[in-house]
XYZ file of C-alpha atoms in Angstrom:
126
model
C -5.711 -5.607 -46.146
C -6.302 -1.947 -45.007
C -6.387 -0.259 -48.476
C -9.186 -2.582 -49.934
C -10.969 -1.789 -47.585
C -10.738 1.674 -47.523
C -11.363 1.612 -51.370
C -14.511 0.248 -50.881
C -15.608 2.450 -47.554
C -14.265 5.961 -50.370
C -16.513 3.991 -53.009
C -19.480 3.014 -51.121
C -19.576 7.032 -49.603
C -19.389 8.466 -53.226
C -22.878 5.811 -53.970
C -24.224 7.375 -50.523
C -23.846 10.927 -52.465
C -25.336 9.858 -55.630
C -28.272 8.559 -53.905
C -28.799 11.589 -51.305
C -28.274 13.741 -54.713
C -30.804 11.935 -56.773
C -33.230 12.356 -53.757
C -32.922 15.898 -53.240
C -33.573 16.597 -56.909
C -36.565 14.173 -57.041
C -37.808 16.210 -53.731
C -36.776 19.656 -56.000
C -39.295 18.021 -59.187
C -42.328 17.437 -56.598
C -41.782 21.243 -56.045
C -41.132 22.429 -59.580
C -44.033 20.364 -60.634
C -45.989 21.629 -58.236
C -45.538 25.016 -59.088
C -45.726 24.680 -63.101
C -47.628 21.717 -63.441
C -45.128 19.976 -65.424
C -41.578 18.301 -64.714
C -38.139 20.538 -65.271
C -35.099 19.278 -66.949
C -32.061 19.913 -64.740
C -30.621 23.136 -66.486
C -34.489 24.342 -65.834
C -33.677 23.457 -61.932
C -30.772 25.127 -61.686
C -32.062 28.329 -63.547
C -35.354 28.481 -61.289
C -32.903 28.202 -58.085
C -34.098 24.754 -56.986
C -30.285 22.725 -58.159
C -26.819 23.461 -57.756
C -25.370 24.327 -61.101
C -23.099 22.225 -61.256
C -25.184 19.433 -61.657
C -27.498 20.901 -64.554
C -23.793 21.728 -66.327
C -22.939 17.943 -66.255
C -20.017 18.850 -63.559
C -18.623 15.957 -61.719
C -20.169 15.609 -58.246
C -18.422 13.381 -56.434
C -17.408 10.888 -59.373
C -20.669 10.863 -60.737
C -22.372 13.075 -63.938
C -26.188 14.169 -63.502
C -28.209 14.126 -66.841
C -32.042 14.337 -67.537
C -34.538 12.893 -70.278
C -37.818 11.902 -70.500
C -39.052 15.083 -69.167
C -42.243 16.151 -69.833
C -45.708 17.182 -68.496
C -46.006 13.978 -66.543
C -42.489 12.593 -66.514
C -38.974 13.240 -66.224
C -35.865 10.685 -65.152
C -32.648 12.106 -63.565
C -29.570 9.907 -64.172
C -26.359 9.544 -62.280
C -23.334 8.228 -64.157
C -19.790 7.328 -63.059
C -17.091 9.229 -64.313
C -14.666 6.213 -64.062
C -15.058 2.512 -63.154
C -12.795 2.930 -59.897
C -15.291 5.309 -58.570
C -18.393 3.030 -57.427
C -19.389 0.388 -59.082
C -23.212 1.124 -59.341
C -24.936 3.340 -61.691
C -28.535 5.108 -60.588
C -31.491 6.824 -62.004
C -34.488 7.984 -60.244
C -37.311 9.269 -62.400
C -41.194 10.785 -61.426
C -42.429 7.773 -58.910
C -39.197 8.398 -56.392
C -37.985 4.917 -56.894
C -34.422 4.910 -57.049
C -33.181 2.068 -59.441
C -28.943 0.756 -60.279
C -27.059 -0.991 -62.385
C -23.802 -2.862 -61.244
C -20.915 -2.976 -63.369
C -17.460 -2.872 -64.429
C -18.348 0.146 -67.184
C -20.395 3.362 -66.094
C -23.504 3.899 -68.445
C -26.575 5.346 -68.104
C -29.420 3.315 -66.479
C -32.617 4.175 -68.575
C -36.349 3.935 -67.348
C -37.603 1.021 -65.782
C -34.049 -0.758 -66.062
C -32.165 -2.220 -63.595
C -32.550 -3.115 -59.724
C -34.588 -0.890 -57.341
C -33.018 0.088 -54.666
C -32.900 -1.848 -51.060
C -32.001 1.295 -48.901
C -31.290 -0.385 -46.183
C -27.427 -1.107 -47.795
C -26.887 2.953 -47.543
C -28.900 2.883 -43.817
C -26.082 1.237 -42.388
């Protein structure tokens, strides 16, 4: 009974990471963008000093991959992606407006633009 639950405490804290990640680079575009007048792709955030490397090298942060598209003058969508199904069992992507949105499923993939659920942040509050 103990390790199931345990499982899912390790998996929902490894989410909690993804999310808190996804928010601090969204918070590190508003700044870029701010300064240049135009979204930065995550290798471009890690060069100017505003990301960790690893994350603009496609490192694993805590189970997940970080990857950008869409970026642009006006856009840009940062995506989190599990590096295994046993890690979490929600994918995320976060792109200019600061919504956060997932996708829940057995397989990690990437959630694109305007797909899946947003996020009720009061889950991760608890």
């Amino acid at each position: 009974i103990a390790v199931p639950k345990f499982y899912e405490k390790v998996r929902h804290a490894r989410e909690s990471v993804a999310l808190n990640s996804l928010r601090a680079i969204h918070n590190n575009e508003m700044q870029f963008n701010s300064m240049n007048s135009r979204y930065a792709t995550l290798k471009e955030l890690g060069e100017a000093g505003f990301l960790d490397q690893k994350y603009a090298d496609g490192i694993e942060v805590s189970g997940y991959v970080y990857s950008s598209s869409s970026v642009s003058e006006k856009t840009y969508c940062v995506h989190a992606v599990r590096t295994d199904p046993a890690v979490a069992s929600r994918d995320f992507v976060i792109c200019e407006e600061g919504l956060i949105r997932f996708a829940e499923s057995k397989t990690p993939g990437v959630v694109n633009r305007g797909e899946g659920a947003a996020l009720d942040t009061s889950f991760y509050s608890r």
